[in-house]
Amino acid sequence: MKVQPKQAKPRPVQGGRRAPRAAKVTVVIPVLNESRTVEKVVKFALRDRRVAQVLVIDDGSIDGTPELAQGAGARVITSSLLGKGASMEDGLQATQTEFLLYLDGDLRGLRQDLIRRMMRPLLADEADFVKATFGRRAGRVTALTARPLLRNYFPELADFGQPLGGVIAARCSLLRQLRFENDYGVDIGLLIDAAAARARIVEVSVGRIEHESQSLEALGEMATQVARTILERAAEWGRLRISYLRETQERDRVRQADFRHSLSMLKRAGKLALFDMDGTLLNGRFVLELAHRTERMEALNPLLDNLTLDTATRTRRIAAIFAGVPRSTIERVAREMPLMPGAVETVVGLRKAGYLVGIVTDSYRVAAETVRRRVFADFTISHVMKFRRDRASGRLTLSPAMRHPKGCREHRLCKLNVLRHLLDELNLAPERVLAVGDSDNDICILRAVGISVAFQPKTPAVCDAAKHIVKDDLRGVLRLLCEPVSKEPEIRTVTAAESVTN
């Protein structure tokens, strides 16, 4: 990952040339009572030919840590002030080399090539500041404090795997420009300040690393200090304002529209059910109702089902019609449109039967998410209408799930492509999928799944594509699942009377 922040304070970073192969690095290890691990960490660092010296900065340890570190070959310096940040800064001041690598004194399971991996971007002049990411789940402070705050105030840094990690390599000329917090906020503070200095920031995977676990009380203190550091930096960058929060909220909404994000938040299931929205879950067509309520029917009519335009162009032009419409109006329309009879009972019934239930629609996520909550579905896949100051901008981000390199051969944007992505992500066979739709844009997906249902089909082609037909009440879908399916299933109609008596 490389980061070039859009809003940054211009401070030139020294460097800009490829370092000679013989360039050395100083390893700095801040410690406090790390006697169980420090000796191994020091010896690990000294085994690498790139390391000129190991400096252990001690915070007044009483368990023999300084003696063990010195015996392992490190130069031990007593910190000028209790606290990790002061120790890191003391180590920087004592460093004679162009590059510095920080390691924690309690690390275990270090890969032999860690130092080489961390130094490669610096020596190749591809980075000024390198953060390590390692193969363990992010800690509770990262997941519950750092990442949410970064997502709101520093979204350009929010995707770092270990933003609070203490394994950092950097140019000393850059580090001397940065501020060292003297608490748990030091590592995230350096990351944000490096971005402010317009440094080239790179994240490098170094395998799996283990730290000593900490008590809940200690984690609470860490979270407080991390939050304070991020909020202080946000204030300095001019980001503690409601308009900026709305901008980041909009970016986050677009990010969440990626179907992979939705699936990552869900429990895996062995069966999948996919529903169209308009005419299937909703009793009507959303854009028609929205245009009617916002007096835009005259502009919409020439675009509806206009086959002279490709799907992407038509979808974008329809979105442009609604520029200026408040988000609250769009959500209200999606909430007030009537549902099809049995929509809630069918979705909930499928989830009880072990299905992961999704809505796949050519409409807008802001509407699809509202409908999802109304029927209690698990996820949505849809296009993203963009907003500015809580009003539709008229611009649209087409769902990347609607495209697939091995998907539909007839349509550039197609629900069949969504199915391909989902099968890949969930490791499912098409036979484990139920699809329900009503119109021609559902035909491709209906043909490809194990159980396909045309609900109140609009054309004969939809009837031909589906193995089953259900009219009047969606609970007919549940009835189909209760019946044995033959190898050559017959197309049949399930009426409201039959479904209700089930």
Short mmCIF file of C-alpha atoms in Angstrom, two decimals:
data_model
loop_
_atom_site.label_atom_id
_atom_site.label_comp_id
_atom_site.label_asym_id
_atom_site.label_seq_id
_atom_site.Cartn_x
_atom_site.Cartn_y
_atom_site.Cartn_z
CA MET A 1 0.00 0.00 0.00
CA LYS A 2 1.28 3.45 -0.91
CA VAL A 3 -0.24 6.62 0.51
CA GLN A 4 -0.10 10.09 -0.99
CA PRO A 5 -2.46 12.18 1.19
CA LYS A 6 -4.60 14.77 -0.57
CA GLN A 7 -4.49 17.23 2.30
CA ALA A 8 -1.02 17.49 3.74
CA LYS A 9 1.37 20.04 5.14
CA PRO A 10 4.26 20.37 2.69
CA ARG A 11 7.48 19.44 4.43
CA PRO A 12 10.24 18.19 2.12
CA VAL A 13 11.64 14.77 2.91
CA GLN A 14 15.36 14.30 2.48
CA GLY A 15 16.35 11.45 0.22
CA GLY A 16 15.22 11.00 -3.36
CA ARG A 17 18.07 8.81 -4.53
CA ARG A 18 18.62 5.10 -4.49
CA ALA A 19 20.61 4.08 -1.45
CA PRO A 20 23.88 2.21 -2.04
CA ARG A 21 23.79 -1.52 -1.48
CA ALA A 22 26.12 -1.14 1.48
CA ALA A 23 23.70 1.21 3.29
CA LYS A 24 23.19 0.16 6.89
CA VAL A 25 20.32 0.39 9.31
CA THR A 26 20.23 0.91 13.07
CA VAL A 27 17.72 -1.21 14.96
CA VAL A 28 16.15 0.57 17.95
CA ILE A 29 14.28 -1.49 20.56
CA PRO A 30 12.42 0.39 23.34
CA VAL A 31 12.05 -1.92 26.37
CA LEU A 32 10.54 -2.13 29.82
CA ASN A 33 10.89 -5.43 31.66
CA GLU A 34 11.19 -7.58 28.52
CA SER A 35 13.61 -10.16 29.99
CA ARG A 36 11.72 -13.12 28.50
CA THR A 37 12.15 -11.99 24.90
CA VAL A 38 14.70 -9.18 24.52
CA GLU A 39 17.75 -11.42 24.15
CA LYS A 40 16.21 -13.28 21.20
CA VAL A 41 15.08 -10.05 19.53
CA VAL A 42 18.56 -8.54 19.77
CA LYS A 43 20.27 -11.64 18.41
CA PHE A 44 17.70 -11.83 15.62
CA ALA A 45 18.53 -8.27 14.55
CA LEU A 46 22.29 -8.72 14.70
CA ARG A 47 22.18 -11.74 12.41
CA ASP A 48 21.24 -9.50 9.46
CA ARG A 49 24.21 -8.05 7.59
CA ARG A 50 22.29 -4.81 6.95
CA VAL A 51 22.26 -3.97 10.67
CA ALA A 52 25.06 -1.65 11.79
CA GLN A 53 24.02 -1.53 15.43
CA VAL A 54 21.25 -2.51 17.83
CA LEU A 55 20.25 0.12 20.37
CA VAL A 56 18.13 -1.00 23.32
CA ILE A 57 16.53 2.01 25.03
CA ASP A 58 15.60 0.97 28.56
CA ASP A 59 12.80 2.54 30.61
CA GLY A 60 14.20 1.54 34.02
CA SER A 61 13.65 -2.21 33.81
CA ILE A 62 14.08 -4.15 37.07
CA ASP A 63 14.01 -7.70 35.70
CA GLY A 64 17.49 -7.85 34.13
CA THR A 65 16.43 -6.71 30.67
CA PRO A 66 19.40 -4.29 30.17
CA GLU A 67 21.96 -6.91 31.15
CA LEU A 68 20.45 -9.54 28.87
CA ALA A 69 20.31 -7.10 25.96
CA GLN A 70 23.93 -6.06 26.45
CA GLY A 71 25.04 -9.65 26.73
CA ALA A 72 23.32 -10.40 23.43
CA GLY A 73 25.35 -7.65 21.71
CA ALA A 74 23.20 -4.52 21.95
CA ARG A 75 24.26 -1.10 23.09
CA VAL A 76 22.00 -0.21 26.01
CA ILE A 77 20.93 3.38 26.67
CA THR A 78 18.81 4.49 29.62
CA SER A 79 15.83 6.50 28.37
CA SER A 80 15.71 10.19 29.18
CA LEU A 81 12.06 9.89 30.20
CA LEU A 82 9.71 7.04 31.05
CA GLY A 83 7.51 6.20 28.06
CA LYS A 84 7.85 4.47 24.71
CA GLY A 85 7.80 7.68 22.67
CA ALA A 86 10.70 9.20 24.55
CA SER A 87 12.66 5.98 24.18
CA MET A 88 12.02 5.91 20.43
CA GLU A 89 13.16 9.50 20.12
CA ASP A 90 16.27 8.84 22.24
CA GLY A 91 17.11 5.96 19.92
CA LEU A 92 16.73 8.23 16.90
CA GLN A 93 19.10 10.81 18.40
CA ALA A 94 21.73 8.12 19.00
CA THR A 95 21.47 6.70 15.46
CA GLN A 96 24.35 7.35 13.07
CA THR A 97 22.97 5.58 9.96
CA GLU A 98 20.66 6.92 7.25
CA PHE A 99 17.93 4.40 8.09
CA LEU A 100 16.33 3.24 11.33
CA LEU A 101 14.19 0.20 12.12
CA TYR A 102 12.05 0.07 15.26
CA LEU A 103 11.27 -3.31 16.80
CA ASP A 104 9.28 -4.06 19.95
CA GLY A 105 11.11 -5.90 22.70
CA ASP A 106 8.35 -8.46 23.26
CA LEU A 107 8.13 -9.83 19.72
CA ARG A 108 8.07 -13.57 19.04
CA GLY A 109 8.02 -15.63 15.87
CA LEU A 110 10.03 -13.19 13.73
CA ARG A 111 10.69 -14.29 10.15
CA GLN A 112 14.33 -14.46 9.09
CA ASP A 113 13.69 -12.09 6.18
CA LEU A 114 11.80 -9.43 8.19
CA ILE A 115 14.59 -6.87 8.09
CA ARG A 116 15.20 -7.42 4.39
CA ARG A 117 11.50 -6.99 3.64
CA MET A 118 11.25 -3.81 5.71
CA MET A 119 14.37 -2.27 4.20
CA ARG A 120 13.82 -3.11 0.54
CA PRO A 121 11.44 -0.18 -0.25
CA LEU A 122 13.81 2.26 1.48
CA LEU A 123 16.95 1.01 -0.23
CA ALA A 124 15.19 1.04 -3.61
CA ASP A 125 14.06 4.63 -2.98
CA GLU A 126 10.42 3.60 -3.23
CA ALA A 127 9.46 4.75 0.26
CA ASP A 128 10.40 7.04 3.13
CA PHE A 129 8.32 5.33 5.82
CA VAL A 130 7.52 1.60 6.00
CA LYS A 131 4.92 0.00 8.26
CA ALA A 132 4.83 -3.73 8.91
CA THR A 133 1.65 -5.71 8.58
CA PHE A 134 1.59 -9.21 9.97
CA GLY A 135 -0.53 -12.30 9.91
CA ARG A 136 -2.72 -12.01 12.93
CA ARG A 137 -6.10 -10.44 13.41
CA ALA A 138 -6.09 -6.77 14.31
CA GLY A 139 -6.28 -6.17 18.05
CA ARG A 140 -9.30 -4.80 19.83
CA VAL A 141 -7.92 -1.26 20.07
CA THR A 142 -7.23 -1.24 16.33
CA ALA A 143 -10.62 -2.68 15.41
CA LEU A 144 -12.74 -0.70 17.86
CA THR A 145 -10.87 2.60 18.18
CA ALA A 146 -8.11 3.30 15.67
CA ARG A 147 -9.72 2.06 12.48
CA PRO A 148 -13.15 3.73 12.97
CA LEU A 149 -11.49 7.06 13.79
CA LEU A 150 -9.09 6.78 10.86
CA ARG A 151 -12.00 5.95 8.57
CA ASN A 152 -13.75 9.14 9.62
CA TYR A 153 -10.82 11.56 9.84
CA PHE A 154 -7.96 10.01 7.83
CA PRO A 155 -9.61 7.70 5.29
CA GLU A 156 -6.42 7.62 3.23
CA LEU A 157 -4.80 5.71 6.13
CA ALA A 158 -7.75 3.54 7.16
CA ASP A 159 -6.75 0.47 5.17
CA PHE A 160 -3.44 -0.11 6.92
CA GLY A 161 -3.48 -3.59 8.41
CA GLN A 162 -1.62 -2.71 11.61
CA PRO A 163 -1.77 1.09 12.06
CA LEU A 164 -0.76 0.76 15.73
CA GLY A 165 2.09 -1.66 15.08
CA GLY A 166 5.52 -0.72 16.41
CA VAL A 167 7.57 -2.33 13.64
CA ILE A 168 8.57 0.70 11.53
CA ALA A 169 11.45 1.42 9.16
CA ALA A 170 12.15 4.94 7.97
CA ARG A 171 14.66 7.50 6.88
CA CYS A 172 16.14 9.25 9.90
CA SER A 173 15.84 12.58 8.06
CA LEU A 174 12.07 12.09 7.99
CA LEU A 175 11.77 10.88 11.57
CA ARG A 176 13.56 13.99 12.84
CA GLN A 177 10.71 16.08 11.40
CA LEU A 178 8.02 14.14 13.24
CA ARG A 179 6.50 14.44 16.71
CA PHE A 180 6.92 11.54 19.14
CA GLU A 181 3.98 11.17 21.50
CA ASN A 182 5.12 9.70 24.80
CA ASP A 183 2.31 7.17 25.22
CA TYR A 184 0.43 4.54 23.22
CA GLY A 185 -0.38 7.18 20.61
CA VAL A 186 3.21 7.33 19.36
CA ASP A 187 2.95 4.82 16.50
CA ILE A 188 -0.29 6.14 15.02
CA GLY A 189 0.98 9.70 15.51
CA LEU A 190 4.11 8.95 13.48
CA LEU A 191 2.00 7.41 10.71
CA ILE A 192 -0.27 10.46 10.47
CA ASP A 193 2.64 12.91 10.70
CA ALA A 194 4.53 11.03 7.99
CA ALA A 195 1.49 11.47 5.75
CA ALA A 196 1.37 15.16 6.66
CA ALA A 197 5.03 15.44 5.62
CA ARG A 198 4.07 14.01 2.20
CA ALA A 199 6.30 11.02 2.85
CA ARG A 200 5.97 7.97 0.64
CA ILE A 201 4.37 5.43 2.96
CA VAL A 202 4.45 1.73 2.18
CA GLU A 203 3.02 -1.25 4.03
CA VAL A 204 4.99 -4.50 3.97
CA SER A 205 3.88 -7.98 5.03
CA VAL A 206 6.37 -9.63 7.38
CA GLY A 207 4.58 -12.89 8.14
CA ARG A 208 3.18 -13.71 11.54
CA ILE A 209 4.24 -11.91 14.72
CA GLU A 210 3.08 -12.43 18.29
CA HIS A 211 3.04 -9.86 21.10
CA GLU A 212 2.52 -10.26 24.81
CA SER A 213 -1.20 -9.94 25.59
CA GLN A 214 -2.40 -7.08 27.79
CA SER A 215 -5.13 -6.69 30.36
CA LEU A 216 -8.48 -5.10 29.55
CA GLU A 217 -7.53 -2.12 31.73
CA ALA A 218 -4.32 -1.61 29.79
CA LEU A 219 -6.20 -1.87 26.50
CA GLY A 220 -8.66 0.75 27.70
CA GLU A 221 -5.81 3.13 28.48
CA MET A 222 -4.27 2.43 25.09
CA ALA A 223 -7.57 3.16 23.34
CA THR A 224 -7.88 6.49 25.17
CA GLN A 225 -4.40 7.60 24.16
CA VAL A 226 -4.78 6.44 20.57
CA ALA A 227 -8.11 8.25 20.23
CA ARG A 228 -6.65 11.45 21.67
CA THR A 229 -3.72 11.36 19.23
CA ILE A 230 -5.93 10.83 16.18
CA LEU A 231 -8.38 13.55 17.20
CA GLU A 232 -5.56 16.01 17.92
CA ARG A 233 -4.09 15.40 14.49
CA ALA A 234 -7.55 15.71 12.91
CA ALA A 235 -7.96 19.12 14.54
CA GLU A 236 -4.57 20.20 13.22
CA TRP A 237 -5.53 19.09 9.71
CA GLY A 238 -8.82 21.00 9.91
CA ARG A 239 -10.91 17.85 9.77
CA LEU A 240 -12.96 18.22 12.97
CA ARG A 241 -15.97 19.69 11.20
CA ILE A 242 -19.33 18.25 10.26
CA SER A 243 -18.84 18.85 6.53
CA TYR A 244 -15.68 16.72 6.51
CA LEU A 245 -17.40 13.96 8.47
CA ARG A 246 -20.20 13.92 5.90
CA GLU A 247 -17.66 13.65 3.09
CA THR A 248 -15.93 10.71 4.74
CA GLN A 249 -19.29 9.13 5.53
CA GLU A 250 -20.12 9.28 1.82
CA ARG A 251 -16.77 7.70 0.88
CA ASP A 252 -17.35 5.00 3.47
CA ARG A 253 -20.83 4.35 2.08
CA VAL A 254 -19.33 3.81 -1.37
CA ARG A 255 -16.71 1.48 0.11
CA GLN A 256 -19.37 -0.57 1.88
CA ALA A 257 -21.21 -1.02 -1.42
CA ASP A 258 -18.54 -3.49 -2.49
CA PHE A 259 -20.20 -6.89 -2.16
CA ARG A 260 -17.01 -8.34 -0.64
CA HIS A 261 -17.37 -5.95 2.28
CA SER A 262 -20.98 -7.04 2.78
CA LEU A 263 -20.08 -10.72 2.70
CA SER A 264 -17.15 -10.26 5.08
CA MET A 265 -19.60 -9.07 7.74
CA LEU A 266 -21.85 -12.12 7.43
CA LYS A 267 -21.72 -15.70 8.59
CA ARG A 268 -21.10 -18.15 5.78
CA ALA A 269 -23.96 -20.35 4.63
CA GLY A 270 -24.28 -23.39 2.42
CA LYS A 271 -27.22 -21.99 0.42
CA LEU A 272 -27.85 -18.67 -1.28
CA ALA A 273 -31.10 -16.91 -2.27
CA LEU A 274 -31.08 -13.89 -4.58
CA PHE A 275 -34.09 -11.61 -5.10
CA ASP A 276 -34.74 -8.86 -7.59
CA MET A 277 -36.13 -5.70 -5.95
CA ASP A 278 -38.52 -3.93 -8.34
CA GLY A 279 -41.61 -6.00 -9.07
CA THR A 280 -40.41 -8.83 -6.85
CA LEU A 281 -39.92 -7.53 -3.32
CA LEU A 282 -41.38 -4.09 -4.06
CA ASN A 283 -44.85 -3.83 -5.55
CA GLY A 284 -43.79 -1.37 -8.23
CA ARG A 285 -40.72 0.19 -9.82
CA PHE A 286 -38.67 2.42 -7.57
CA VAL A 287 -37.45 4.99 -10.12
CA LEU A 288 -41.00 5.46 -11.39
CA GLU A 289 -42.29 6.19 -7.91
CA LEU A 290 -39.35 8.48 -7.14
CA ALA A 291 -39.80 10.39 -10.39
CA HIS A 292 -43.54 10.72 -9.74
CA ARG A 293 -43.04 12.11 -6.24
CA THR A 294 -40.28 14.52 -7.30
CA GLU A 295 -42.08 15.63 -10.51
CA ARG A 296 -39.44 14.25 -12.87
CA MET A 297 -41.60 11.90 -14.96
CA GLU A 298 -41.24 14.04 -18.08
CA ALA A 299 -37.46 13.66 -17.96
CA LEU A 300 -37.60 9.95 -17.06
CA ASN A 301 -40.05 8.67 -19.69
CA PRO A 302 -37.70 8.93 -22.72
CA LEU A 303 -35.06 6.87 -20.88
CA LEU A 304 -37.20 4.05 -19.51
CA ASP A 305 -36.51 0.82 -21.38
CA ASN A 306 -34.75 2.81 -24.13
CA LEU A 307 -33.00 0.06 -26.07
CA THR A 308 -31.02 2.54 -28.20
CA LEU A 309 -28.83 3.21 -25.16
CA ASP A 310 -26.53 0.66 -23.59
CA THR A 311 -27.40 -0.32 -20.03
CA ALA A 312 -24.58 1.65 -18.38
CA THR A 313 -25.38 4.87 -20.23
CA ARG A 314 -29.11 4.58 -19.57
CA THR A 315 -28.50 3.85 -15.87
CA ARG A 316 -26.24 6.89 -15.52
CA ARG A 317 -28.62 9.21 -17.36
CA ILE A 318 -31.53 8.14 -15.18
CA ALA A 319 -29.45 8.84 -12.07
CA ALA A 320 -28.65 12.34 -13.40
CA ILE A 321 -32.38 13.12 -13.47
CA PHE A 322 -32.49 12.94 -9.68
CA ALA A 323 -29.67 15.42 -9.02
CA GLY A 324 -30.59 17.59 -6.08
CA VAL A 325 -33.12 15.21 -4.53
CA PRO A 326 -32.52 14.92 -0.76
CA ARG A 327 -31.34 11.56 0.53
CA SER A 328 -34.23 11.62 3.01
CA THR A 329 -36.73 11.77 0.14
CA ILE A 330 -35.19 8.78 -1.61
CA GLU A 331 -35.15 6.75 1.59
CA ARG A 332 -38.73 7.73 2.38
CA VAL A 333 -39.95 6.56 -1.03
CA ALA A 334 -38.16 3.23 -0.57
CA ARG A 335 -39.69 2.87 2.85
CA GLU A 336 -43.23 3.81 1.87
CA MET A 337 -43.60 1.79 -1.35
CA PRO A 338 -45.73 -1.30 -0.72
CA LEU A 339 -44.01 -4.66 -0.45
CA MET A 340 -45.24 -7.68 -2.37
CA PRO A 341 -47.49 -9.96 -0.31
CA GLY A 342 -45.42 -12.43 1.68
CA ALA A 343 -42.09 -10.63 1.08
CA VAL A 344 -41.07 -10.46 4.74
CA GLU A 345 -42.29 -13.96 5.58
CA THR A 346 -40.44 -15.43 2.58
CA VAL A 347 -37.10 -13.78 3.31
CA VAL A 348 -37.24 -14.66 6.99
CA GLY A 349 -38.37 -18.20 6.17
CA LEU A 350 -35.44 -18.70 3.83
CA ARG A 351 -32.99 -17.44 6.43
CA LYS A 352 -34.47 -19.88 8.95
CA ALA A 353 -33.92 -22.63 6.38
CA GLY A 354 -30.20 -21.80 6.23
CA TYR A 355 -30.12 -19.47 3.22
CA LEU A 356 -28.00 -16.35 2.93
CA VAL A 357 -30.46 -13.92 1.35
CA GLY A 358 -29.41 -11.04 -0.88
CA ILE A 359 -31.09 -8.40 -3.03
CA VAL A 360 -29.56 -7.93 -6.49
CA THR A 361 -30.93 -4.90 -8.28
CA ASP A 362 -30.17 -2.40 -11.05
CA SER A 363 -31.51 0.29 -8.75
CA TYR A 364 -29.63 2.38 -6.17
CA ARG A 365 -28.05 1.18 -2.97
CA VAL A 366 -29.67 3.93 -0.88
CA ALA A 367 -33.07 2.44 -1.83
CA ALA A 368 -31.99 -1.21 -1.82
CA GLU A 369 -30.57 -0.91 1.69
CA THR A 370 -33.87 0.50 2.92
CA VAL A 371 -35.77 -2.37 1.33
CA ARG A 372 -33.25 -4.87 2.74
CA ARG A 373 -33.98 -3.64 6.24
CA ARG A 374 -37.72 -3.81 5.60
CA VAL A 375 -37.62 -7.47 4.59
CA PHE A 376 -34.69 -8.48 6.86
CA ALA A 377 -32.40 -9.68 4.06
CA ASP A 378 -28.66 -10.19 4.63
CA PHE A 379 -27.05 -8.02 1.95
CA THR A 380 -27.63 -5.96 -1.20
CA ILE A 381 -25.76 -5.61 -4.47
CA SER A 382 -26.69 -2.48 -6.41
CA HIS A 383 -25.37 0.66 -8.03
CA VAL A 384 -24.27 3.53 -5.78
CA MET A 385 -25.92 6.92 -6.11
CA LYS A 386 -23.48 9.57 -4.91
CA PHE A 387 -24.51 12.36 -2.56
CA ARG A 388 -23.10 15.75 -1.69
CA ARG A 389 -24.38 17.50 1.41
CA ASP A 390 -27.09 14.86 1.67
CA ARG A 391 -28.46 15.57 -1.81
CA ALA A 392 -28.08 13.36 -4.87
CA SER A 393 -25.23 14.59 -7.05
CA GLY A 394 -26.63 12.98 -10.18
CA ARG A 395 -23.54 10.81 -10.48
CA LEU A 396 -23.45 7.05 -10.11
CA THR A 397 -20.88 4.37 -9.38
CA LEU A 398 -21.81 1.19 -11.21
CA SER A 399 -21.52 -1.92 -9.07
CA PRO A 400 -18.27 -3.74 -9.91
CA ALA A 401 -20.09 -7.00 -9.14
CA MET A 402 -22.18 -6.47 -12.28
CA ARG A 403 -19.04 -7.17 -14.36
CA HIS A 404 -17.07 -10.42 -14.48
CA PRO A 405 -14.33 -11.56 -16.90
CA LYS A 406 -15.94 -14.99 -17.21
CA GLY A 407 -19.53 -13.89 -16.83
CA CYS A 408 -22.36 -13.07 -19.21
CA ARG A 409 -21.48 -13.07 -22.90
CA GLU A 410 -24.58 -11.08 -23.90
CA HIS A 411 -24.55 -8.16 -21.47
CA ARG A 412 -21.76 -5.96 -20.19
CA LEU A 413 -23.65 -5.37 -16.94
CA CYS A 414 -25.59 -8.43 -15.81
CA LYS A 415 -26.90 -10.13 -12.70
CA LEU A 416 -25.29 -13.32 -13.97
CA ASN A 417 -21.94 -11.63 -13.34
CA VAL A 418 -23.03 -10.99 -9.75
CA LEU A 419 -23.79 -14.68 -9.40
CA ARG A 420 -20.31 -15.60 -10.67
CA HIS A 421 -18.67 -13.35 -8.09
CA LEU A 422 -20.80 -14.73 -5.28
CA LEU A 423 -20.13 -18.33 -6.21
CA ASP A 424 -16.39 -17.57 -6.18
CA GLU A 425 -16.50 -15.76 -2.85
CA LEU A 426 -18.78 -18.23 -1.07
CA ASN A 427 -17.37 -21.36 -2.72
CA LEU A 428 -20.83 -22.52 -3.74
CA ALA A 429 -22.12 -24.50 -6.70
CA PRO A 430 -24.95 -22.95 -8.79
CA GLU A 431 -27.20 -25.83 -7.70
CA ARG A 432 -27.15 -24.37 -4.16
CA VAL A 433 -28.64 -21.07 -5.32
CA LEU A 434 -32.27 -19.91 -5.50
CA ALA A 435 -33.06 -16.88 -7.68
CA VAL A 436 -36.36 -14.99 -7.89
CA GLY A 437 -37.09 -12.34 -10.53
CA ASP A 438 -39.78 -10.90 -12.75
CA SER A 439 -38.31 -9.16 -15.80
CA ASP A 440 -36.00 -9.64 -18.76
CA ASN A 441 -32.91 -8.42 -16.89
CA ASP A 442 -33.35 -11.43 -14.56
CA ILE A 443 -33.33 -14.02 -17.35
CA CYS A 444 -29.59 -14.76 -17.36
CA ILE A 445 -29.41 -15.42 -13.63
CA LEU A 446 -32.63 -17.47 -13.65
CA ARG A 447 -31.16 -19.79 -16.28
CA ALA A 448 -27.95 -20.34 -14.28
CA VAL A 449 -29.17 -21.36 -10.81
CA GLY A 450 -30.45 -24.57 -9.30
CA ILE A 451 -33.86 -23.24 -8.28
CA SER A 452 -35.25 -20.41 -10.40
CA VAL A 453 -38.59 -18.70 -9.81
CA ALA A 454 -40.36 -16.23 -12.07
CA PHE A 455 -42.57 -14.16 -9.77
CA GLN A 456 -45.41 -12.46 -11.60
CA PRO A 457 -43.31 -12.62 -14.80
CA LYS A 458 -43.56 -9.63 -17.13
CA THR A 459 -42.76 -11.47 -20.39
CA PRO A 460 -42.95 -15.00 -21.82
CA ALA A 461 -39.13 -15.05 -21.97
CA VAL A 462 -38.98 -14.79 -18.18
CA CYS A 463 -41.39 -17.73 -17.89
CA ASP A 464 -39.22 -19.78 -20.23
CA ALA A 465 -36.04 -18.99 -18.25
CA ALA A 466 -37.43 -20.10 -14.89
CA LYS A 467 -38.12 -23.61 -13.63
CA HIS A 468 -41.04 -22.42 -11.50
CA ILE A 469 -43.63 -19.66 -11.66
CA VAL A 470 -45.20 -18.08 -8.58
CA LYS A 471 -48.06 -15.61 -8.73
CA ASP A 472 -49.72 -13.29 -6.23
CA ASP A 473 -47.79 -14.19 -3.05
CA LEU A 474 -44.05 -14.70 -2.52
CA ARG A 475 -44.72 -17.36 0.09
CA GLY A 476 -45.20 -19.68 -2.86
CA VAL A 477 -41.40 -19.77 -3.03
CA LEU A 478 -41.29 -21.40 0.40
CA ARG A 479 -43.87 -23.95 -0.71
CA LEU A 480 -41.67 -24.97 -3.64
CA LEU A 481 -38.79 -25.70 -1.30
CA CYS A 482 -40.95 -28.06 0.73
CA GLU A 483 -41.73 -30.20 -2.32
CA PRO A 484 -39.37 -32.79 -3.82
CA VAL A 485 -37.68 -31.55 -6.99
CA SER A 486 -37.47 -34.03 -9.86
CA LYS A 487 -34.50 -34.26 -12.17
CA GLU A 488 -36.60 -32.58 -14.88
CA PRO A 489 -38.66 -30.08 -12.89
CA GLU A 490 -41.89 -28.95 -14.50
CA ILE A 491 -42.84 -25.33 -14.75
CA ARG A 492 -45.82 -24.76 -12.52
CA THR A 493 -47.83 -21.96 -10.98
CA VAL A 494 -48.29 -21.52 -7.27
CA THR A 495 -51.22 -19.25 -6.46
CA ALA A 496 -51.84 -17.17 -3.36
CA ALA A 497 -54.45 -19.62 -2.08
CA GLU A 498 -51.98 -22.52 -2.27
CA SER A 499 -49.16 -20.59 -0.65
CA VAL A 500 -51.22 -19.26 2.23
CA THR A 501 -52.53 -22.71 3.11
CA ASN A 502 -48.96 -24.02 3.37
#
